[in-house]
PDB file of C-alpha atoms in Angstrom:
ATOM      1  CA  MET O   1     -55.125-121.467   3.213  1.00 49.00           C
ATOM      2  CA  GLY O   2     -58.095-119.126   3.107  1.00 50.00           C
ATOM      3  CA  ARG O   3     -59.434-120.618   6.298  1.00 52.00           C
ATOM      4  CA  HIS O   4     -56.123-120.168   8.024  1.00 49.00           C
ATOM      5  CA  SER O   5     -56.036-116.497   7.046  1.00 50.00           C
ATOM      6  CA  MET O   6     -59.532-116.010   8.408  1.00 50.00           C
ATOM      7  CA  ASP O   7     -58.623-117.554  11.732  1.00 52.00           C
ATOM      8  CA  ALA O   8     -55.542-115.415  11.973  1.00 49.00           C
ATOM      9  CA  GLY O   9     -57.641-112.278  11.346  1.00 48.00           C
ATOM     10  CA  ASN O  10     -60.043-113.205  14.125  1.00 51.00           C
ATOM     11  CA  ASP O  11     -57.184-113.774  16.568  1.00 53.00           C
ATOM     12  CA  SER O  12     -55.745-110.313  15.886  1.00 53.00           C
ATOM     13  CA  GLU O  13     -58.934-108.595  16.999  1.00 57.00           C
ATOM     14  CA  GLU O  14     -58.901-107.935  20.825  1.00 59.00           C
ATOM     15  CA  PRO O  15     -62.137-107.702  22.791  1.00 60.00           C
ATOM     16  CA  ARG O  16     -63.234-104.163  23.773  1.00 64.00           C
ATOM     17  CA  VAL O  17     -63.205-103.615  27.516  1.00 60.00           C
ATOM     18  CA  VAL O  18     -65.352-100.885  29.093  1.00 58.00           C
ATOM     19  CA  VAL O  19     -64.677 -99.833  32.709  1.00 59.00           C
ATOM     20  CA  ARG O  20     -66.896 -97.514  34.709  1.00 64.00           C
ATOM     21  CA  ASP O  21     -65.036 -95.215  37.095  1.00 64.00           C
ATOM     22  CA  ARG O  22     -67.461 -95.121  40.022  1.00 68.00           C
ATOM     23  CA  ARG O  23     -65.412 -92.830  42.233  1.00 69.00           C
ATOM     24  CA  LYS O  24     -67.531 -89.932  43.427  1.00 69.00           C
ATOM     25  CA  ILE O  25     -64.586 -87.525  43.733  1.00 71.00           C
ATOM     26  CA  ASP O  26     -62.663 -86.611  40.590  1.00 72.00           C
ATOM     27  CA  PRO O  27     -58.946 -87.217  41.380  1.00 70.00           C
ATOM     28  CA  GLU O  28     -57.867 -84.412  39.016  1.00 74.00           C
ATOM     29  CA  THR O  29     -60.276 -81.621  40.005  1.00 73.00           C
ATOM     30  CA  GLY O  30     -61.289 -82.780  43.480  1.00 68.00           C
ATOM     31  CA  GLU O  31     -64.935 -82.028  42.691  1.00 71.00           C
ATOM     32  CA  LEU O  32     -67.962 -84.238  43.149  1.00 68.00           C
ATOM     33  CA  ARG O  33     -68.965 -86.201  40.052  1.00 65.00           C
ATOM     34  CA  GLN O  34     -72.581 -86.366  38.946  1.00 63.00           C
ATOM     35  CA  GLU O  35     -72.347 -89.585  36.838  1.00 57.00           C
ATOM     36  CA  PRO O  36     -69.775 -92.400  36.542  1.00 52.00           C
ATOM     37  CA  VAL O  37     -67.140 -92.028  33.750  1.00 49.00           C
ATOM     38  CA  GLU O  38     -66.429 -94.827  31.286  1.00 51.00           C
ATOM     39  CA  VAL O  39     -62.742 -95.487  30.504  1.00 50.00           C
ATOM     40  CA  GLU O  40     -61.780 -97.831  27.653  1.00 50.00           C
ATOM     41  CA  GLY O  41     -58.969-100.321  27.896  1.00 50.00           C
ATOM     42  CA  VAL O  42     -58.692-100.331  31.693  1.00 48.00           C
ATOM     43  CA  PRO O  43     -59.854-103.332  33.693  1.00 50.00           C
ATOM     44  CA  GLU O  44     -62.860-102.563  35.887  1.00 49.00           C
ATOM     45  CA  VAL O  45     -61.999-102.267  39.550  1.00 48.00           C
ATOM     46  CA  PRO O  46     -64.697-102.377  42.213  1.00 49.00           C
ATOM     47  CA  VAL O  47     -65.032 -99.079  43.958  1.00 46.00           C
ATOM     48  CA  SER O  48     -65.343-100.709  47.368  1.00 45.00           C
ATOM     49  CA  ALA O  49     -61.933-102.415  46.967  1.00 44.00           C
ATOM     50  CA  ALA O  50     -60.106 -99.494  45.374  1.00 47.00           C
ATOM     51  CA  GLY O  51     -58.147 -97.164  47.637  1.00 51.00           C
ATOM     52  CA  PRO O  52     -57.008 -93.609  46.931  1.00 52.00           C
ATOM     53  CA  GLU O  53     -54.547 -93.303  44.068  1.00 54.00           C
ATOM     54  CA  ALA O  54     -51.102 -91.772  44.380  1.00 51.00           C
ATOM     55  CA  GLY O  55     -51.419 -88.036  44.958  1.00 50.00           C
ATOM     56  CA  GLU O  56     -55.111 -88.324  45.769  1.00 53.00           C
ATOM     57  CA  SER O  57     -56.286 -87.070  49.167  1.00 52.00           C
ATOM     58  CA  THR O  58     -59.281 -88.409  50.996  1.00 51.00           C
ATOM     59  CA  LEU O  59     -61.834 -85.793  52.065  1.00 51.00           C
ATOM     60  CA  ASP O  60     -63.729 -86.053  55.345  1.00 53.00           C
ATOM     61  CA  GLU O  61     -67.445 -85.808  55.170  1.00 52.00           C
ATOM     62  CA  PRO O  62     -68.761 -82.437  56.364  1.00 52.00           C
ATOM     63  CA  ALA O  63     -70.090 -82.344  59.953  1.00 56.00           C
ATOM     64  CA  THR O  64     -73.807 -82.655  60.269  1.00 58.00           C
ATOM     65  CA  PRO O  65     -75.252 -79.196  61.031  1.00 63.00           C
ATOM     66  CA  VAL O  66     -76.994 -78.770  64.401  1.00 63.00           C
ATOM     67  CA  SER O  67     -80.715 -78.808  63.993  1.00 80.00           C
ATOM     68  CA  ASP O  68     -82.953 -76.031  65.295  1.00 85.00           C
ATOM     69  CA  THR O  69     -84.412 -78.404  67.891  1.00 88.00           C
ATOM     70  CA  GLU O  70     -80.995 -79.224  69.359  1.00 87.00           C
ATOM     71  CA  GLN O  71     -80.017 -75.554  69.426  1.00 88.00           C
ATOM     72  CA  GLN O  72     -83.237 -74.600  71.217  1.00 89.00           C
ATOM     73  CA  LEU O  73     -82.688 -77.456  73.693  1.00 91.00           C
ATOM     74  CA  ALA O  74     -79.185 -76.162  74.508  1.00 90.00           C
ATOM     75  CA  GLU O  75     -80.510 -72.622  75.003  1.00 90.00           C
ATOM     76  CA  ARG O  76     -83.324 -73.817  77.284  1.00 91.00           C
ATOM     77  CA  THR O  77     -80.852 -75.904  79.316  1.00 92.00           C
ATOM     78  CA  ALA O  78     -78.590 -72.879  79.833  1.00 92.00           C
ATOM     79  CA  ASP O  79     -81.593 -70.766  80.865  1.00 92.00           C
ATOM     80  CA  LEU O  80     -82.684 -73.421  83.353  1.00 93.00           C
ATOM     81  CA  GLN O  81     -79.215 -73.630  84.914  1.00 93.00           C
ATOM     82  CA  ARG O  82     -79.077 -69.841  85.254  1.00 93.00           C
ATOM     83  CA  ILE O  83     -82.511 -69.750  86.883  1.00 94.00           C
ATOM     84  CA  GLN O  84     -81.504 -72.502  89.346  1.00 93.00           C
ATOM     85  CA  ALA O  85     -78.365 -70.565  90.362  1.00 93.00           C
ATOM     86  CA  GLU O  86     -80.364 -67.368  90.854  1.00 94.00           C
ATOM     87  CA  TYR O  87     -82.935 -69.223  92.953  1.00 93.00           C
ATOM     88  CA  ALA O  88     -80.212 -70.771  95.141  1.00 93.00           C
ATOM     89  CA  ASN O  89     -78.730 -67.319  95.778  1.00 94.00           C
ATOM     90  CA  TYR O  90     -82.176 -65.962  96.531  1.00 93.00           C
ATOM     91  CA  ARG O  91     -82.831 -68.681  99.111  1.00 93.00           C
ATOM     92  CA  LYS O  92     -79.499 -67.991 100.843  1.00 94.00           C
ATOM     93  CA  ARG O  93     -80.232 -64.255 100.956  1.00 94.00           C
ATOM     94  CA  VAL O  94     -83.724 -64.819 102.343  1.00 94.00           C
ATOM     95  CA  GLU O  95     -82.343 -67.191 104.982  1.00 93.00           C
ATOM     96  CA  ARG O  96     -79.770 -64.612 106.112  1.00 91.00           C
ATOM     97  CA  GLU O  97     -82.412 -61.895 106.283  1.00 92.00           C
ATOM     98  CA  ARG O  98     -84.713 -64.205 108.258  1.00 91.00           C
ATOM     99  CA  GLU O  99     -81.983 -64.965 110.805  1.00 88.00           C
ATOM    100  CA  ALA O 100     -81.128 -61.272 111.139  1.00 88.00           C
ATOM    101  CA  ALA O 101     -84.808 -60.429 111.697  1.00 89.00           C
ATOM    102  CA  ALA O 102     -85.088 -63.136 114.377  1.00 86.00           C
ATOM    103  CA  VAL O 103     -82.025 -61.794 116.220  1.00 85.00           C
ATOM    104  CA  THR O 104     -83.414 -58.254 116.034  1.00 87.00           C
ATOM    105  CA  ALA O 105     -86.738 -59.363 117.499  1.00 88.00           C
ATOM    106  CA  LYS O 106     -85.034 -61.249 120.325  1.00 87.00           C
ATOM    107  CA  ALA O 107     -82.760 -58.289 121.074  1.00 88.00           C
ATOM    108  CA  SER O 108     -85.755 -55.955 121.269  1.00 87.00           C
ATOM    109  CA  VAL O 109     -87.562 -58.142 123.817  1.00 87.00           C
ATOM    110  CA  VAL O 110     -84.544 -59.139 125.901  1.00 89.00           C
ATOM    111  CA  GLY O 111     -83.203 -55.582 125.986  1.00 87.00           C
ATOM    112  CA  ASP O 112     -86.230 -54.487 128.012  1.00 89.00           C
ATOM    113  CA  LEU O 113     -85.557 -57.227 130.589  1.00 91.00           C
ATOM    114  CA  LEU O 114     -81.923 -56.326 131.289  1.00 92.00           C
ATOM    115  CA  PRO O 115     -82.778 -53.920 134.175  1.00 91.00           C
ATOM    116  CA  LEU O 116     -84.743 -56.774 135.774  1.00 91.00           C
ATOM    117  CA  LEU O 117     -81.683 -59.023 135.513  1.00 92.00           C
ATOM    118  CA  ASP O 118     -79.613 -56.303 137.201  1.00 91.00           C
ATOM    119  CA  ASP O 119     -82.097 -56.208 140.099  1.00 91.00           C
ATOM    120  CA  LEU O 120     -81.976 -59.994 140.443  1.00 91.00           C
ATOM    121  CA  GLU O 121     -78.175 -59.931 140.479  1.00 89.00           C
ATOM    122  CA  ARG O 122     -78.095 -57.265 143.196  1.00 89.00           C
ATOM    123  CA  ALA O 123     -80.662 -59.172 145.226  1.00 91.00           C
ATOM    124  CA  GLU O 124     -78.534 -62.311 144.989  1.00 89.00           C
ATOM    125  CA  ALA O 125     -75.422 -60.362 146.057  1.00 87.00           C
ATOM    126  CA  HIS O 126     -77.247 -59.134 149.186  1.00 88.00           C
ATOM    127  CA  GLY O 127     -78.658 -62.585 150.010  1.00 87.00           C
ATOM    128  CA  ASP O 128     -82.271 -61.624 149.310  1.00 86.00           C
ATOM    129  CA  LEU O 129     -82.764 -64.045 146.405  1.00 85.00           C
ATOM    130  CA  THR O 130     -84.174 -67.056 148.217  1.00 87.00           C
ATOM    131  CA  GLY O 131     -87.171 -69.402 148.212  1.00 88.00           C
ATOM    132  CA  ALA O 132     -89.844 -69.085 145.560  1.00 90.00           C
ATOM    133  CA  PHE O 133     -88.419 -65.760 144.453  1.00 89.00           C
ATOM    134  CA  LYS O 134     -85.135 -67.492 143.527  1.00 90.00           C
ATOM    135  CA  ALA O 135     -86.964 -70.288 141.678  1.00 92.00           C
ATOM    136  CA  VAL O 136     -88.791 -67.759 139.500  1.00 92.00           C
ATOM    137  CA  ALA O 137     -85.560 -65.852 138.874  1.00 91.00           C
ATOM    138  CA  ASP O 138     -83.738 -69.015 137.816  1.00 91.00           C
ATOM    139  CA  LYS O 139     -86.519 -69.898 135.345  1.00 93.00           C
ATOM    140  CA  LEU O 140     -86.344 -66.419 133.841  1.00 92.00           C
ATOM    141  CA  VAL O 141     -82.557 -66.550 133.457  1.00 91.00           C
ATOM    142  CA  ASN O 142     -82.656 -70.038 131.924  1.00 92.00           C
ATOM    143  CA  THR O 143     -85.338 -68.984 129.438  1.00 91.00           C
ATOM    144  CA  LEU O 144     -83.300 -65.975 128.318  1.00 91.00           C
ATOM    145  CA  GLN O 145     -80.179 -68.095 127.970  1.00 90.00           C
ATOM    146  CA  ARG O 146     -82.041 -70.556 125.739  1.00 89.00           C
ATOM    147  CA  ALA O 147     -83.046 -67.589 123.595  1.00 87.00           C
ATOM    148  CA  GLY O 148     -79.343 -66.846 123.059  1.00 89.00           C
ATOM    149  CA  LEU O 149     -78.601 -64.284 125.779  1.00 91.00           C
ATOM    150  CA  GLU O 150     -75.001 -64.444 127.020  1.00 92.00           C
ATOM    151  CA  PRO O 151     -73.525 -62.324 129.861  1.00 91.00           C
ATOM    152  CA  PHE O 152     -69.953 -61.055 129.755  1.00 91.00           C
ATOM    153  CA  GLY O 153     -67.692 -58.871 131.840  1.00 88.00           C
ATOM    154  CA  THR O 154     -65.647 -60.551 134.565  1.00 88.00           C
ATOM    155  CA  GLU O 155     -62.715 -59.418 136.652  1.00 89.00           C
ATOM    156  CA  GLY O 156     -59.297 -60.302 135.284  1.00 88.00           C
ATOM    157  CA  GLU O 157     -60.184 -60.343 131.579  1.00 91.00           C
ATOM    158  CA  PRO O 158     -58.374 -58.002 129.140  1.00 92.00           C
ATOM    159  CA  PHE O 159     -60.049 -54.671 128.531  1.00 92.00           C
ATOM    160  CA  ASP O 160     -61.871 -54.530 125.174  1.00 91.00           C
ATOM    161  CA  PRO O 161     -63.299 -51.114 124.268  1.00 91.00           C
ATOM    162  CA  SER O 162     -65.794 -52.721 121.882  1.00 90.00           C
ATOM    163  CA  VAL O 163     -67.617 -54.511 124.735  1.00 92.00           C
ATOM    164  CA  HIS O 164     -66.377 -52.690 127.857  1.00 93.00           C
ATOM    165  CA  GLU O 165     -67.103 -49.153 128.995  1.00 92.00           C
ATOM    166  CA  ALA O 166     -64.412 -47.930 131.391  1.00 92.00           C
ATOM    167  CA  VAL O 167     -65.683 -45.650 134.197  1.00 91.00           C
ATOM    168  CA  GLN O 168     -62.723 -46.061 136.586  1.00 89.00           C
ATOM    169  CA  HIS O 169     -59.003 -46.039 135.932  1.00 90.00           C
ATOM    170  CA  ALA O 170     -55.985 -47.070 138.017  1.00 90.00           C
ATOM    171  CA  THR O 171     -52.412 -48.264 137.580  1.00 90.00           C
ATOM    172  CA  SER O 172     -50.574 -51.188 139.105  1.00 87.00           C
ATOM    173  CA  PRO O 173     -47.354 -53.118 138.451  1.00 87.00           C
ATOM    174  CA  GLU O 174     -49.250 -56.381 138.982  1.00 87.00           C
ATOM    175  CA  VAL O 175     -50.937 -56.287 135.553  1.00 86.00           C
ATOM    176  CA  ASP O 176     -49.277 -56.578 132.148  1.00 87.00           C
ATOM    177  CA  GLY O 177     -51.741 -54.379 130.277  1.00 88.00           C
ATOM    178  CA  PRO O 178     -55.209 -52.820 130.491  1.00 92.00           C
ATOM    179  CA  THR O 179     -57.178 -55.266 132.622  1.00 92.00           C
ATOM    180  CA  VAL O 180     -60.716 -55.295 134.003  1.00 92.00           C
ATOM    181  CA  THR O 181     -60.374 -55.224 137.790  1.00 91.00           C
ATOM    182  CA  THR O 182     -63.869 -54.079 138.779  1.00 90.00           C
ATOM    183  CA  VAL O 183     -67.261 -54.909 137.227  1.00 91.00           C
ATOM    184  CA  LEU O 184     -69.920 -52.339 138.052  1.00 91.00           C
ATOM    185  CA  ARG O 185     -72.563 -53.612 135.618  1.00 91.00           C
ATOM    186  CA  ARG O 186     -72.539 -56.820 133.602  1.00 91.00           C
ATOM    187  CA  GLY O 187     -72.780 -56.720 129.809  1.00 93.00           C
ATOM    188  CA  TYR O 188     -75.017 -58.885 127.590  1.00 94.00           C
ATOM    189  CA  GLN O 189     -75.049 -60.033 123.976  1.00 92.00           C
ATOM    190  CA  ILE O 190     -77.058 -62.251 121.614  1.00 90.00           C
ATOM    191  CA  GLY O 191     -74.874 -63.988 119.091  1.00 84.00           C
ATOM    192  CA  ASP O 192     -72.488 -61.365 117.734  1.00 84.00           C
ATOM    193  CA  ARG O 193     -74.777 -58.452 118.638  1.00 88.00           C
ATOM    194  CA  VAL O 194     -73.889 -56.568 121.829  1.00 91.00           C
ATOM    195  CA  LEU O 195     -77.046 -55.495 123.654  1.00 91.00           C
ATOM    196  CA  ARG O 196     -75.254 -53.572 126.390  1.00 92.00           C
ATOM    197  CA  ALA O 197     -71.610 -52.858 127.159  1.00 93.00           C
ATOM    198  CA  ALA O 198     -70.241 -53.750 130.575  1.00 92.00           C
ATOM    199  CA  LEU O 199     -69.350 -50.924 132.972  1.00 93.00           C
ATOM    200  CA  VAL O 200     -65.916 -51.742 134.369  1.00 93.00           C
ATOM    201  CA  GLY O 201     -62.938 -50.323 136.188  1.00 93.00           C
ATOM    202  CA  VAL O 202     -59.660 -50.668 134.292  1.00 93.00           C
ATOM    203  CA  THR O 203     -56.129 -50.945 135.659  1.00 92.00           C
ATOM    204  CA  ASP O 204     -53.117 -50.192 133.458  1.00 91.00           C
ATOM    205  CA  HIS O 205     -49.604 -51.446 133.890  1.00 84.00           C
ATOM    206  CA  GLU O 206     -47.254 -49.255 135.915  1.00 83.00           C
ATOM    207  CA  PRO O 207     -43.523 -50.030 136.106  1.00 81.00           C
ATOM    208  CA  ALA O 208     -42.333 -50.821 139.626  1.00 70.00           C
ATOM    209  CA  ALA O 209     -40.452 -47.996 141.353  1.00 65.00           C
ATOM    210  CA  GLU O 210     -36.720 -48.566 141.524  1.00 62.00           C
ATOM    211  CA  PRO O 211     -35.165 -48.507 145.047  1.00 60.00           C
ATOM    212  CA  ALA O 212     -33.505 -45.192 145.965  1.00 56.00           C
ATOM    213  CA  ALA O 213     -29.752 -45.207 145.648  1.00 52.00           C
ATOM    214  CA  THR O 214     -27.803 -44.973 148.932  1.00 49.00           C
ATOM    215  CA  GLN O 215     -26.342 -41.501 149.331  1.00 49.00           C
ATOM    216  CA  ALA O 216     -22.560 -41.658 149.380  1.00 51.00           C
ATOM    217  CA  GLU O 217     -20.719 -39.884 152.174  1.00 54.00           C
ATOM    218  CA  ALA O 218     -18.961 -36.654 151.228  1.00 54.00           C
ATOM    219  CA  PRO O 219     -15.184 -37.054 151.010  1.00 58.00           C
ATOM    220  CA  VAL O 220     -13.105 -35.436 153.776  1.00 58.00           C
ATOM    221  CA  ASP O 221     -10.483 -32.929 152.664  1.00 60.00           C
ATOM    222  CA  PRO O 222      -6.984 -34.051 153.562  1.00 60.00           C
ATOM    223  CA  PRO O 223      -5.350 -31.993 156.412  1.00 58.00           C
ATOM    224  CA  VAL O 224      -3.034 -29.184 155.530  1.00 58.00           C
ATOM    225  CA  GLU O 225       0.523 -29.432 156.802  1.00 59.00           C
ATOM    226  CA  GLY O 226       0.652 -28.265 160.389  1.00 55.00           C
ATOM    227  CA  GLU O 227      -3.139 -28.427 160.892  1.00 56.00           C
ATOM    228  CA  LEU O 228      -5.381 -31.056 162.357  1.00 54.00           C
ATOM    229  CA  PRO O 229      -8.366 -32.371 160.382  1.00 55.00           C
ATOM    230  CA  LEU O 230     -11.660 -30.880 161.304  1.00 55.00           C
ATOM    231  CA  ASN O 231     -14.126 -33.142 163.083  1.00 56.00           C
ATOM    232  CA  THR O 232     -17.555 -32.100 161.855  1.00 52.00           C
ATOM    233  CA  ASP O 233     -19.288 -34.102 164.568  1.00 53.00           C
ATOM    234  CA  GLU O 234     -17.370 -32.362 167.411  1.00 50.00           C
ATOM    235  CA  ASN O 235     -17.987 -28.953 165.810  1.00 49.00           C
ATOM    236  CA  ALA O 236     -21.638 -29.719 165.634  1.00 48.00           C
ATOM    237  CA  ARG O 237     -21.625 -30.411 169.360  1.00 49.00           C
TER     238      ARG O 237
END
C-alpha cells in the first residue's frame, strides 16, 4: 500500500515546461525586445513557423538610407547632364553665328560685283555679249550662282514692296492688282538676305469704263386744239 501511494504521488506531479518567446517585437508594446522572454506552461513554438497573433501587426523594415557615395553620384550625374545640354545649345548657337558670318562675307563680295552683272546684262540685250567675252561672263555668273546669288524681278509677278522698288506707276483693267510690268534693274539676294531691290514699273487695276448711255429723244408736246404741231427740223431750215 505504501508503494502504491508513492506511485500515485509521482503521477500527480507534472513536468515543468519552459518556452522561450523569441519574437523580436513585443506584441503588447510594439517595441523591439533586447532578450527572449521565458513563459512557463506554454509549449515552445518555433519562431520561424509562428505567424502574427490576433491583433498583432507586422512592421516593415525601415528603408536603407542612401549612402553619401550614392548621393554624390546622383549629384554628379545631374551636373553632367546639365553641362551636356549647355554644350549642345552652345554648339547650335556657334553654328548659327558661323552661317550668318559666311552669308555676310559673301554678300560683301558679291555686292561689289552687281554693277558688273548689270553691264553684262545690258551688253547681252544689245547683242554685244559674244565670243570669248560671253564665255568669261558665263563663268562669272555661274560662279556667283554657286555662291548662292539669286536674281529676281520679272515682268508679270505681283508687286512686293519688300523686294521691289517702284519708280513708274500706271493703271490698266487687264491686271487684277499691283503687278510688275516693267523691270528697269534686276534685284539680287543670297538666301533670305536681299542685296539689292529691283527697280520696276507697277501697274494697278483700273475698272473698265462703262459704255455711255444712249441719249433719249426729247418728247414732243402734243398739239393744241386748232394748231398744227411744230416741226423742229423744218424750222431749223
